[in-house]
Structure formats: C-alpha cells, structure tokens
Short mmCIF file of C-alpha atoms in Angstrom, two decimals:
data_model
loop_
_atom_site.label_atom_id
_atom_site.label_comp_id
_atom_site.label_asym_id
_atom_site.label_seq_id
_atom_site.Cartn_x
_atom_site.Cartn_y
_atom_site.Cartn_z
CA MET A 297 -0.35 -0.27 0.68
CA LYS A 298 1.05 3.77 -0.82
CA HIS A 299 -0.92 4.71 1.94
CA ILE A 300 -0.81 3.13 4.89
CA LYS A 301 1.67 0.65 5.91
CA SER A 302 0.32 -1.55 8.57
CA LEU A 303 2.80 -2.85 11.87
CA ASN A 304 0.71 -5.72 12.82
CA VAL A 305 -2.39 -8.01 10.32
CA LYS A 306 -1.94 -10.36 13.83
CA LEU A 307 -5.59 -10.29 14.77
CA LEU A 308 -7.15 -9.71 18.00
CA GLN A 309 -10.38 -12.19 16.61
CA ASN A 310 -8.65 -14.86 16.03
CA THR A 311 -7.10 -15.08 19.40
CA MET A 312 -10.77 -16.14 20.64
CA THR A 313 -10.78 -19.86 19.51
CA LYS A 314 -7.29 -20.75 21.04
CA GLY A 315 -6.73 -17.92 24.07
CA GLY A 316 -8.46 -17.71 27.29
CA CYS A 317 -5.66 -21.01 28.66
CA GLY A 318 -4.48 -19.00 31.94
CA GLU A 319 -1.42 -20.07 31.86
CA CYS A 320 0.02 -16.58 32.11
CA GLN A 321 1.52 -14.30 34.43
CA THR A 322 -1.14 -12.47 36.37
CA SER A 323 -0.59 -8.01 35.19
CA CYS A 324 0.27 -7.48 38.85
CA GLN A 325 3.06 -9.41 40.32
CA SER A 326 5.49 -8.01 37.56
CA ALA A 327 5.75 -4.46 38.08
CA CYS A 328 2.76 -2.21 38.47
CA LYS A 329 0.49 -2.77 42.07
CA THR A 330 -0.51 -0.31 41.47
CA SER A 331 -2.09 0.66 37.74
CA CYS A 332 -3.14 -2.61 36.07
CA THR A 333 -1.25 -3.53 32.44
CA VAL A 334 -2.07 -5.87 30.47
CA ALA A 335 -1.18 -5.71 26.63
CA ASN A 336 2.40 -5.65 27.33
CA GLN A 337 2.24 -9.19 28.93
CA PHE A 338 3.74 -12.43 26.69
CA CYS A 339 1.29 -14.89 26.25
CA GLU A 340 2.44 -18.84 27.58
CA SER A 341 0.92 -20.60 25.00
CA ILE A 342 2.97 -18.86 21.90
CA LYS A 343 5.94 -18.29 23.07
CA MET B 232 -13.66 2.10 16.79
CA ILE B 233 -10.38 3.34 15.73
CA HIS B 234 -8.38 5.71 17.90
CA LYS B 235 -6.34 8.00 15.81
CA TYR B 236 -3.28 10.12 17.20
CA ASN B 237 0.30 12.32 16.24
CA MET B 238 2.55 11.10 17.88
CA ASN B 239 6.98 12.51 16.40
CA GLY B 240 5.84 13.01 13.26
CA TYR B 241 4.20 9.86 12.80
CA ASN B 242 0.00 9.53 11.76
CA ILE B 243 -0.87 6.54 13.77
CA VAL B 244 -4.83 4.46 13.76
CA LEU B 245 -4.79 2.35 16.14
CA ASP B 246 -8.00 -0.53 14.87
CA ILE B 247 -9.62 -1.50 18.38
CA ASN B 248 -11.34 -4.69 17.83
CA SER B 249 -8.74 -6.13 15.59
CA GLY B 250 -5.64 -4.44 17.40
CA ALA B 251 -3.69 -3.54 13.95
CA VAL B 252 -2.05 -0.83 13.73
CA HIS B 253 -0.92 1.35 11.14
CA VAL B 254 1.10 4.48 9.91
CA VAL B 255 -0.41 6.35 7.54
CA ASP B 256 0.31 9.53 5.22
CA ASP B 257 -1.94 12.86 5.53
CA ALA B 258 -5.17 12.12 3.21
CA VAL B 259 -5.90 8.76 5.25
CA TYR B 260 -5.30 10.68 8.39
CA SER B 261 -7.71 13.30 7.09
CA ILE B 262 -10.04 11.16 5.29
CA LEU B 263 -10.41 9.24 8.52
CA ASP B 264 -12.00 12.41 10.26
CA TYR B 265 -15.57 11.83 8.29
CA TYR B 266 -14.52 8.01 6.81
CA GLU B 267 -18.32 7.28 9.51
CA ASN B 268 -20.88 9.74 8.84
CA PHE B 269 -19.78 11.15 5.64
CA SER B 270 -20.64 10.21 1.78
CA LYS B 271 -17.71 9.23 -0.26
CA ASP B 272 -18.75 12.11 -2.58
CA ASP B 273 -18.88 14.64 0.43
CA ILE B 274 -15.58 13.19 2.36
CA PHE B 275 -13.96 13.99 -1.15
CA LYS B 276 -15.31 18.29 -1.20
CA LYS B 277 -14.12 18.58 2.06
CA LEU B 278 -10.74 17.44 1.63
CA LYS B 279 -10.57 18.55 -2.61
CA ASP B 280 -7.77 21.65 -1.36
CA LYS B 281 -5.81 19.53 0.36
CA PHE B 282 -5.70 17.41 -1.27
CA ASN B 283 -5.69 16.71 -5.60
CA LYS B 284 -8.27 13.75 -6.65
CA ASN B 285 -6.02 10.89 -7.32
CA THR B 286 -4.60 10.31 -4.19
CA LEU B 287 -7.79 11.07 -1.98
CA GLU B 288 -8.41 8.47 -5.03
CA GLU B 289 -5.94 6.18 -3.71
CA ALA B 290 -6.16 6.39 0.59
CA PHE B 291 -9.63 6.25 0.25
CA SER B 292 -9.93 2.53 -1.04
CA GLU B 293 -6.73 1.02 0.58
CA ILE B 294 -9.54 2.57 3.88
CA GLU B 295 -11.71 -0.12 1.95
CA SER B 296 -9.13 -2.66 1.67
CA LEU B 297 -8.59 -2.29 5.20
CA LYS B 298 -11.93 -2.13 6.36
CA ASN B 299 -12.71 -5.32 4.22
CA ASP B 300 -10.00 -7.16 5.83
CA LYS B 301 -11.49 -6.34 9.27
CA LEU B 302 -8.26 -4.22 9.67
CA LEU B 303 -10.19 -1.28 10.06
CA PHE B 304 -13.30 -0.19 11.33
CA SER B 305 -13.69 -3.87 12.56
CA GLU B 306 -16.52 -4.96 14.49
CA ASP B 307 -16.31 -5.80 18.68
CA ILE B 308 -17.47 -9.44 18.69
CA TYR B 309 -16.38 -9.80 22.57
CA GLU B 310 -19.06 -9.11 24.16
CA PRO B 311 -20.52 -13.25 24.05
CA LEU B 312 -16.68 -14.97 25.65
CA ILE B 313 -17.55 -13.36 28.89
CA ASP B 314 -20.45 -15.92 29.70
CA GLN B 315 -17.42 -18.66 28.47
CA VAL B 316 -14.61 -16.37 31.06
CA LYS B 317 -17.28 -16.17 34.00
CA ASN B 318 -18.14 -20.14 33.70
CA ARG B 319 -14.52 -21.32 33.77
CA ASN B 320 -14.42 -22.64 37.40
CA PRO B 321 -13.09 -19.85 38.91
CA ILE B 322 -9.46 -21.27 39.49
CA VAL B 323 -5.94 -19.03 41.72
CA LYS B 324 -3.11 -19.20 39.77
CA ALA B 325 -1.04 -16.11 42.44
CA LEU B 326 -1.02 -15.27 45.17
CA CYS B 327 0.66 -12.04 46.82
CA LEU B 328 2.78 -13.04 50.44
CA HIS B 329 3.14 -10.69 52.52
CA VAL B 330 5.66 -12.11 54.57
CA ALA B 331 5.97 -8.86 57.01
CA HIS B 332 2.81 -5.85 57.95
CA ASP B 333 6.50 -3.90 58.99
CA CYS B 334 8.87 -1.65 56.63
CA ASN B 335 12.49 -0.60 57.90
CA LEU B 336 11.08 3.07 55.74
CA LYS B 337 8.47 4.99 56.48
CA CYS B 338 7.94 6.10 52.37
CA GLY B 339 5.91 9.20 52.25
CA TYR B 340 3.01 7.80 50.24
CA CYS B 341 2.50 4.35 50.86
CA PHE B 342 -0.62 2.53 50.59
CA ALA B 343 0.57 0.51 53.59
CA GLN B 344 0.83 2.87 56.11
CA GLU B 345 5.03 2.27 56.97
CA GLY B 346 3.70 -1.60 56.12
CA GLU B 347 0.52 -1.91 59.12
CA TYR B 348 -1.84 -2.20 56.39
CA HIS B 349 -4.72 -0.97 59.07
CA GLY B 350 -3.32 -2.94 61.42
CA ARG B 351 -0.05 -4.12 63.63
CA ARG B 352 3.00 -4.96 63.24
CA SER B 353 3.16 -9.25 61.97
CA LEU B 354 5.43 -11.16 60.57
CA MET B 355 4.85 -14.38 58.99
CA SER B 356 5.21 -17.20 60.42
CA PHE B 357 6.58 -20.35 57.69
CA GLU B 358 3.38 -22.38 58.77
CA VAL B 359 1.07 -20.28 57.10
CA GLY B 360 3.18 -20.07 54.48
CA LYS B 361 3.02 -23.24 53.75
CA LYS B 362 -0.43 -23.22 53.77
CA ALA B 363 -1.21 -20.88 51.07
CA ILE B 364 0.86 -22.83 49.20
CA ASP B 365 -1.14 -25.70 49.44
CA PHE B 366 -3.89 -23.57 49.43
CA LEU B 367 -3.09 -22.22 45.77
CA ILE B 368 -1.69 -25.75 44.73
CA LYS B 369 -5.17 -26.95 45.72
CA SER B 370 -7.49 -23.79 43.86
CA SER B 371 -5.06 -23.40 40.70
CA LYS B 372 -6.53 -27.05 39.16
CA ALA B 373 -4.71 -28.11 36.23
CA ARG B 374 -3.23 -24.83 36.17
CA LYS B 375 0.86 -25.97 35.74
CA ASN B 376 2.13 -21.75 36.06
CA LEU B 377 1.50 -20.41 39.08
CA GLU B 378 3.41 -17.42 40.39
CA ILE B 379 3.86 -16.19 44.37
CA ASP B 380 5.19 -12.64 44.72
CA PHE B 381 7.05 -11.80 48.43
CA PHE B 382 5.15 -8.13 49.05
CA GLY B 383 4.73 -6.41 52.45
CA GLY B 384 6.28 -3.50 54.16
CA GLU B 385 9.68 -5.51 53.52
CA PRO B 386 9.79 -9.33 52.58
CA LEU B 387 13.44 -8.74 53.30
CA MET B 388 12.97 -8.60 57.46
CA ASN B 389 11.12 -12.22 56.88
CA PHE B 390 13.62 -13.45 55.25
CA ASP B 391 13.30 -16.85 56.87
CA VAL B 392 10.43 -17.83 56.44
CA VAL B 393 10.49 -16.54 52.68
CA LYS B 394 13.38 -19.24 52.54
CA GLN B 395 11.66 -21.82 53.78
CA ILE B 396 8.75 -21.49 51.76
CA VAL B 397 10.73 -21.28 48.25
CA GLU B 398 12.25 -24.05 49.09
CA TYR B 399 9.23 -25.97 50.51
CA ALA B 400 6.77 -24.73 47.01
CA LYS B 401 9.77 -26.30 45.18
CA SER B 402 10.18 -29.74 47.57
CA ILE B 403 6.71 -30.72 45.77
CA GLU B 404 6.12 -28.82 42.51
CA LYS B 405 7.83 -31.92 40.27
CA GLU B 406 4.45 -34.20 42.12
CA LYS B 407 1.68 -30.95 41.87
CA ASN B 408 2.90 -30.94 38.57
CA LYS B 409 3.53 -27.32 38.99
CA ASN B 410 5.66 -24.27 37.72
CA PHE B 411 6.09 -21.77 40.28
CA ARG B 412 7.33 -19.01 39.65
CA PHE B 413 8.53 -16.76 42.26
CA THR B 414 8.86 -12.46 42.69
CA ILE B 415 10.04 -10.56 45.64
CA THR B 416 9.89 -7.05 45.52
CA THR B 417 12.06 -5.32 48.06
CA ASN B 418 13.06 -1.96 49.36
CA GLY B 419 16.81 -2.49 49.91
CA MET B 420 17.85 -1.62 52.67
CA LEU B 421 18.75 -5.48 53.77
CA LEU B 422 19.80 -6.75 51.09
CA ASN B 423 23.56 -8.64 51.10
CA GLU B 424 25.80 -10.82 49.26
CA LYS B 425 24.21 -13.44 50.73
CA ILE B 426 20.18 -13.09 50.53
CA LEU B 427 21.09 -11.44 47.00
CA ASN B 428 22.34 -15.89 46.56
CA PHE B 429 19.34 -16.38 47.15
CA ILE B 430 16.87 -14.29 45.33
CA ASN B 431 19.40 -15.08 41.99
CA GLU B 432 18.94 -18.34 42.31
CA ASN B 433 14.83 -18.71 43.23
CA MET B 434 13.68 -15.65 41.79
CA HIS B 435 11.85 -15.77 37.95
CA ASN B 436 11.75 -11.44 38.97
CA VAL B 437 12.22 -9.32 41.12
CA VAL B 438 11.52 -5.98 42.40
CA LEU B 439 13.80 -3.25 43.61
CA SER B 440 12.47 0.15 44.79
CA LEU B 441 13.64 3.30 44.02
CA ASP B 442 12.37 6.42 42.29
CA GLY B 443 15.16 7.69 40.54
CA ARG B 444 17.40 10.65 41.61
CA LYS B 445 18.86 11.23 44.68
CA GLU B 446 16.78 14.10 46.57
CA VAL B 447 13.44 12.87 44.83
CA ASN B 448 14.04 9.19 45.91
CA ASP B 449 15.26 10.29 49.12
CA LYS B 450 12.10 12.38 49.51
CA MET B 451 9.94 10.02 49.94
CA ARG B 452 11.71 6.53 50.23
CA PRO B 453 13.48 8.83 54.34
CA ASP B 454 14.12 5.74 56.84
CA MET B 455 12.43 5.85 60.66
CA GLY B 456 15.50 8.21 61.44
CA GLY B 457 14.34 10.42 58.60
CA ASN B 458 17.71 10.02 56.81
CA GLY B 459 17.45 8.84 53.10
CA SER B 460 17.97 5.52 51.40
CA TYR B 461 19.43 6.66 48.31
CA ASP B 462 22.56 5.98 48.22
CA LYS B 463 22.52 3.00 50.66
CA ILE B 464 20.16 1.37 48.30
CA VAL B 465 21.87 1.76 44.72
CA PRO B 466 24.50 0.27 44.87
CA ARG B 467 22.70 -2.74 45.83
CA PHE B 468 20.52 -2.57 43.26
CA LEU B 469 23.29 -1.84 40.61
CA LYS B 470 25.14 -5.11 41.94
CA THR B 471 21.19 -7.06 41.91
CA ALA B 472 20.87 -5.76 38.44
CA GLN B 473 24.40 -6.30 37.24
CA SER B 474 24.25 -10.09 38.62
CA ARG B 475 20.41 -10.82 36.90
CA ASN B 476 22.85 -9.80 33.59
CA GLN B 477 20.57 -6.92 33.69
CA LYS B 478 16.69 -9.10 33.07
CA ASN B 479 14.52 -10.92 35.72
CA TYR B 480 14.39 -7.49 37.67
CA TYR B 481 12.98 -3.64 37.92
CA VAL B 482 13.85 -0.52 39.49
CA ARG B 483 10.50 0.69 40.11
CA GLY B 484 9.57 3.77 41.36
CA THR B 485 6.12 5.74 42.06
CA PHE B 486 6.17 9.65 41.02
CA THR B 487 4.26 12.50 43.23
CA GLY B 488 3.23 15.45 42.40
CA TYR B 489 6.39 16.51 44.00
CA ASN B 490 8.01 15.19 40.68
CA LYS B 491 5.80 15.71 37.93
CA ASP B 492 9.39 15.67 36.49
CA PHE B 493 10.09 12.24 36.53
CA SER B 494 11.23 11.86 32.93
CA GLU B 495 14.33 12.85 35.08
CA ASP B 496 13.70 9.94 36.98
CA VAL B 497 13.58 7.27 34.83
CA ILE B 498 16.71 8.54 32.62
CA HIS B 499 18.54 9.24 35.59
CA MET B 500 18.25 6.08 36.88
CA ALA B 501 18.80 4.34 32.78
CA GLU B 502 21.62 6.18 33.26
CA LEU B 503 22.85 4.56 36.15
CA GLY B 504 23.62 1.60 34.15
CA PHE B 505 18.90 -0.10 34.70
CA LYS B 506 18.21 -1.49 32.00
CA GLN B 507 14.79 -2.44 33.03
CA ILE B 508 13.05 0.68 34.71
CA SER B 509 9.10 1.22 36.21
CA VAL B 510 7.97 4.12 37.17
CA GLU B 511 4.41 5.23 38.23
CA PRO B 512 1.77 7.74 39.25
CA VAL B 513 1.43 7.58 43.42
CA VAL B 514 -2.42 6.76 43.98
CA CYS B 515 -3.92 9.00 46.66
CA GLU B 516 -6.52 11.37 48.35
CA PRO B 517 -6.96 13.80 46.25
CA GLU B 518 -6.04 16.35 49.29
CA LYS B 519 -2.80 14.94 49.60
CA GLU B 520 0.46 17.83 48.52
CA TYR B 521 1.67 15.62 46.39
CA SER B 522 -1.45 13.54 44.72
CA ILE B 523 -1.42 13.80 40.82
CA LYS B 524 -4.05 16.66 39.27
CA LYS B 525 -5.90 16.58 36.68
CA GLU B 526 -4.22 20.40 35.80
CA ASP B 527 -1.30 18.14 36.13
CA LEU B 528 -1.83 15.84 33.21
CA PRO B 529 -1.24 18.17 30.14
CA GLN B 530 2.54 18.13 32.06
CA LEU B 531 2.18 14.67 32.66
CA PHE B 532 1.23 13.27 29.17
CA GLU B 533 4.33 15.59 28.03
CA GLU B 534 7.07 13.70 29.98
CA TYR B 535 5.94 10.68 29.11
CA GLU B 536 6.40 12.29 25.24
CA LYS B 537 10.02 12.93 26.09
CA LEU B 538 10.77 9.84 27.69
CA ALA B 539 9.21 8.19 24.79
CA LYS B 540 11.53 10.43 22.35
CA LYS B 541 14.41 10.61 24.97
CA MET B 542 14.24 7.12 25.34
CA LEU B 543 14.31 6.32 21.18
CA GLU B 544 17.98 8.59 21.67
CA MET B 545 19.58 6.51 23.77
CA LYS B 546 18.76 3.48 21.57
CA LYS B 547 20.58 5.38 18.42
CA GLU B 548 23.05 5.84 21.46
CA ASN B 549 23.72 2.14 22.40
CA LYS B 550 22.16 2.66 25.74
CA GLU B 551 19.65 1.13 24.95
CA PHE B 552 16.63 0.53 27.87
CA ASN B 553 13.03 -0.84 28.32
CA PHE B 554 10.60 1.46 29.85
CA PHE B 555 7.24 -1.41 31.57
CA HIS B 556 5.22 1.31 30.54
CA PHE B 557 6.05 1.69 27.68
CA MET B 558 6.49 -2.14 26.71
CA ILE B 559 3.95 -3.15 24.06
CA ASP B 560 2.97 -5.93 22.49
CA LEU B 561 1.95 -6.18 19.12
CA THR B 562 2.92 -9.15 17.26
CA GLY B 563 1.16 -11.53 19.50
CA GLY B 564 0.01 -10.24 23.25
CA PRO B 565 -2.45 -11.71 25.54
CA CYS B 566 -5.54 -12.84 23.92
CA VAL B 567 -8.45 -11.60 24.38
CA SER B 568 -10.24 -13.47 26.85
CA LYS B 569 -7.76 -11.71 29.27
CA ARG B 570 -7.66 -9.29 27.86
CA LEU B 571 -11.22 -8.89 28.69
CA VAL B 572 -11.05 -9.91 32.36
CA GLY B 573 -7.58 -7.28 33.27
CA CYS B 574 -5.56 -8.70 36.74
CA GLY B 575 -7.10 -11.11 38.07
CA SER B 576 -8.02 -9.46 41.53
CA GLY B 577 -10.55 -11.61 43.20
CA THR B 578 -10.94 -14.94 41.30
CA GLU B 579 -7.15 -16.03 39.52
CA TYR B 580 -4.62 -13.18 41.87
CA LEU B 581 -4.97 -12.99 45.93
CA ALA B 582 -2.98 -11.20 49.09
CA VAL B 583 -2.18 -13.49 52.07
CA THR B 584 -1.62 -11.56 55.59
CA PRO B 585 1.00 -12.43 57.77
CA THR B 586 -2.29 -14.49 59.67
CA GLY B 587 -3.51 -16.53 56.66
CA GLU B 588 -6.44 -14.38 55.67
CA LEU B 589 -7.45 -13.93 52.25
CA TYR B 590 -7.42 -10.54 50.25
CA PRO B 591 -8.63 -9.89 46.52
CA CYS B 592 -5.25 -7.97 46.18
CA HIS B 593 -3.15 -6.09 48.33
CA GLN B 594 -4.32 -2.42 48.12
CA PHE B 595 -7.56 -4.51 49.75
CA VAL B 596 -5.98 -5.78 52.49
CA GLY B 597 -7.45 -5.30 56.38
CA MET B 598 -9.74 -3.64 54.55
CA GLU B 599 -12.06 -6.00 56.70
CA ASP B 600 -15.38 -5.84 53.99
CA PHE B 601 -13.34 -8.34 52.35
CA LYS B 602 -12.01 -10.28 53.36
CA LEU B 603 -12.65 -13.48 51.81
CA GLY B 604 -11.44 -15.83 53.80
CA ASP B 605 -8.83 -17.47 54.60
CA VAL B 606 -5.75 -20.00 54.34
CA ASP B 607 -7.52 -22.36 56.78
CA ASN B 608 -11.54 -22.36 55.01
CA GLY B 609 -10.52 -21.19 51.74
CA ILE B 610 -12.35 -18.79 50.10
CA VAL B 611 -15.98 -18.15 52.38
CA LYS B 612 -17.71 -15.54 51.18
CA PRO B 613 -17.56 -16.90 47.79
CA GLU B 614 -19.78 -13.25 47.36
CA ILE B 615 -16.96 -10.97 47.47
CA ARG B 616 -14.37 -13.21 44.60
CA GLU B 617 -18.07 -13.28 42.67
CA LYS B 618 -18.79 -9.17 42.07
CA PHE B 619 -15.00 -9.63 41.12
CA GLU B 620 -15.93 -12.43 37.95
CA ASN B 621 -18.69 -10.15 37.34
CA LEU B 622 -15.87 -6.83 36.25
CA ASN B 623 -14.80 -6.67 32.47
CA ILE B 624 -15.06 -4.15 30.65
CA TYR B 625 -18.31 -4.02 29.17
CA THR B 626 -19.68 -3.77 32.82
CA LYS B 627 -18.32 -0.72 33.42
CA PRO B 628 -19.85 2.38 30.66
CA ALA B 629 -17.32 4.18 30.19
CA CYS B 630 -14.01 1.67 29.18
CA LYS B 631 -17.00 -0.46 27.46
CA LYS B 632 -16.72 3.38 24.66
CA CYS B 633 -12.94 3.89 25.12
CA TRP B 634 -10.29 3.18 22.61
CA ALA B 635 -7.81 1.61 25.42
CA LYS B 636 -9.96 -1.16 26.55
CA PHE B 637 -8.56 -3.91 24.70
CA TYR B 638 -4.62 -2.19 26.52
CA CYS B 639 -4.93 -1.84 29.78
CA SER B 640 -8.45 -4.54 30.58
CA GLY B 641 -10.94 -2.66 32.23
CA GLY B 642 -7.52 -1.00 34.33
CA CYS B 643 -6.90 -1.59 38.42
CA CYS B 644 -9.85 -2.32 40.40
CA ALA B 645 -8.05 -1.38 43.48
CA ASN B 646 -7.45 2.75 42.59
CA SER B 647 -11.37 2.06 41.16
CA TYR B 648 -12.80 1.40 44.30
CA ASN B 649 -10.82 3.74 47.05
CA MET B 650 -11.47 6.85 44.52
CA ASN B 651 -14.60 6.60 43.53
CA GLY B 652 -16.46 3.58 45.44
CA ASN B 653 -17.41 1.67 43.54
CA PHE B 654 -15.68 -0.93 40.99
CA LEU B 655 -17.42 -0.66 38.02
CA GLU B 656 -16.31 3.76 36.93
CA PRO B 657 -12.22 3.99 36.79
CA TYR B 658 -10.11 6.19 37.90
CA GLU B 659 -9.77 9.04 35.96
CA ILE B 660 -6.29 10.50 36.14
CA GLY B 661 -5.30 7.63 35.56
CA CYS B 662 -6.89 5.86 32.62
CA GLU B 663 -6.28 9.16 31.08
CA LEU B 664 -1.98 8.38 31.89
CA GLN B 665 -2.11 4.46 31.12
CA LYS B 666 -3.43 5.95 27.90
CA LYS B 667 -0.89 7.86 26.90
CA ARG B 668 1.55 4.94 28.13
CA ILE B 669 0.00 3.60 24.99
CA GLU B 670 -0.35 5.86 22.45
CA CYS B 671 3.59 6.32 23.66
CA ALA B 672 4.38 2.51 23.81
CA ILE B 673 2.66 2.16 19.62
CA MET B 674 4.38 5.45 18.74
CA LEU B 675 8.02 4.05 19.28
CA LYS B 676 7.02 0.41 18.01
CA VAL B 677 6.22 2.41 14.83
CA ALA B 678 9.80 4.36 15.54
CA GLN B 679 10.88 1.26 14.93
CA MET B 680 9.73 0.03 12.36
CA ASP B 681 10.29 3.26 10.19
CA GLU B 682 14.12 2.61 11.45
CA SER B 683 14.78 -1.21 10.24
#
C-alpha cells in the first residue's frame, strides 16, 4: 500500500478460539502493583 | 472503533477491535476524520483543497481494503465471550504473600501505612506460608504455572520464612505438576550478598524500589530516622541488576506531584546503569499535597512523550533501556479472553496477610469488607469473589466506549474503588495517563519499524 503501512496483521479476533488457557502471568505480579497493564504481557502458549 | 493520533511526526491509527496498528499519510488521516459519518463524495468535497483527486481516490481505496480485511473499523464481537470466561471453574493461580507487615522505611506515599495495612505490625510464620502454598496448589486445579510474590511491608524483614516457603514450594512442585515462579519486591535496606544469591537462584523476578534522583527518592523514601535511602540502596541495586545479567528485574519507582518532571528520574536510573525500569504515578487521596491532579495531566503527558523520544535517542547511542509502561506486544500478546477481564484480582490473584487471611489483592488488604477467607478454610465468602468475577470491560460503561480497553483491560479496580467508591467507574486520572503511555508505547514500535 502507498498510503498506509500496517505494523501488525495478527488479529485479536483470531485469539478467540485458541485463547483463554490462563497460563499467563498475572499482570500485577511483574512491576505494576498500582495500575493495570495487560497488553505488554506474553502469551504462554505462543512463546 | 478507531483511535488516531499524531506523535513524533507519525500519523498513527489503531483499529481497536482487531488490535491492528497502521501508520498513514496525511490524506488517509484526514479522510478518517469523516469516513464514518459522510459519503465518499462529501469527504472528497471537504478535502479537495488539501489533496488532489487521485490521491484521495487511492487513499480511500486503501481504507476500504483494510476495512474488508477486518483491520479497520472491525466489529466488536467479544461480548459473548464474557460468559465463557465467567463460567470457567474459578481457579487461583497467583498469590501475593504479605510476609511482613512491617517496614524499615517510612515512605510518604505508602498505601500500606508503613507496612501495617490498617493493622498491627506482624510477620508471616512458615506455617501460614506453607498453608498458602497448599491452598494455591489445590485452588489452581489443572493450571501449571503458578506465581508467588513476596511482598510487604518489607519482605526481607522476614527473609528466613521467604526462604522456607520457596524451599517448600520447590520440594513439591514436580510431584504436584506445578511450575512456581517467585518474585520479591524489596526496598533494598537489608539486601546483602547472601540474600542476593538466594534471590538470583530462586526468584524469577525481583522488583527493586527506587524513585529516581537522590533528592526525589530521599524526600519520599526516608528511613525511620528520616535519613534518605538512596546512597545505601543504589549500589546494591546496581549489583543486583548486573548479577542478573540485566534481565528479570525492575527498578520500580513512584512519581508524585513533587516530581512531575519524572522523565528525569527514569533517565537518571537509566544513566546509573539500570536497563529495566518501571515508574508509576502515585495513587492517593486528592487532598494530599503530593497527589496527581487533573490539572497536572498536560505536563505529565509531555513528560511521557519526552521520555519516549529520549529513549529513541538513547537507543541510537547504544544506551537502550526498557521502560515497563511502554512495553507492548503487537505481534502476539495476551489473548482476547485475558484482555476482557484484566488483572484477575479477587479471582485468579489473591493476597495473603501474615496471619493467613485472604484478600482480593494487596491493595485491599486490611479492608474487612473484602476479607474472602483464610488459608485454613479457603474462600468462605464467595459473594465477594463474585463481585470481582463480574468485572470486565463491558460492565464498566466508560471502558465500553474507550479505545484503550483492550490494552488496559478496564484498569485497576482497587484504584476505582479507592477513588470512586465503586468498581465500575475507573479512576479517571489513571486512565488518562494509561492512554498516554499506550500511545507512546505504540509510537516507539512505529519508530522502530520506520528505522528498520
């Protein structure tokens, strides 16, 4: 494309069927403790 | 839903429901202002003085193409998932063990009242810690990866028990088919070589509390005699960072109304030699002198942008470091089920007091109304857990219409409760800062792509 560059084409929709195993880290355990940051976490099943 | 913004010279467009991120030129950026509410002809009429017809045609067709591929204006199809997530058997997979309700610092902003958490000074016994591990193993059912955070107060004031709990958990993890990951959060005042060796051998992560510049740190983090902690802890923390090969640790600070120029504190820590840095805004009653106020937001936004740009500069000079709140995984990251419900407090994540009482998270400890049970009897008040189970981005009206909902997952419910008296209304200042951090984080990814 000439006018648009996409950084990622991996859709969130695609995680609906496979996701939800719950093996991932609880967000507050890393370095928040007073906020909630989820999007920076890793998925245990695809690492 | 889309969200678009310009930062550091980039026009950035986020498609909220797919998670797609696009960098666009001015023509696309301008068309998107009108795309949802006007016809193509009307849009072209509005923009005819800015762009030629051919450019507009091309840009418009690229927008349409992304829309067809569900990468722009994609639908929110996740609400029905909520029932599935809620219907899962409740499990607990992470515990925050308050091994010491006591502290050797007297931090001005401590939500734990110098470690006492609305109660008396006390230390967890090994017996309680062991029961907590047993409770976690039982309550985690088939879940393999379990987390234990040693928290306080200052957990190193009860180091022998920390050691015993780790040893106990490790002694049974294979047999129970579990994988324990330990984290310890410390102010460093008691950190010595022996303890560091134990931490390095056993802890998956270590969080080292430091606010930044000496004067900033020492103003809010003095010891009981009023002396600053900086000089004592910085050399120990540097040693810790190096001994862990600059991985799996964070120096973690809090910024307040006293250091609204907090980017200087982050940079200071980077210049000291730390590579993993986390600095968060203080959350406290608005009447406190050091609180973050709404009118501070423009300055704080600027600080975040300044920090992001400085990080790009430092990267070019091979002085790269990681800022926890600018980390974002655009290529994978958590699945949508996780993003709908957030941190799991009160459900998957609980806090345990020194005497073995269970609370929804470390921030609720000591609030009697939220006592869920204890390590002997497990959860005896499921009605409290239910309140937390019902929290998700669709039950919070402000979140439902917010572009950042899949990044922050509805925010910290302790903050909502403490600031607004309920779980469904997020803490507005926290949200505004969170959104700015997400914008900066994505801009950094865009810059990275641009450079490569």
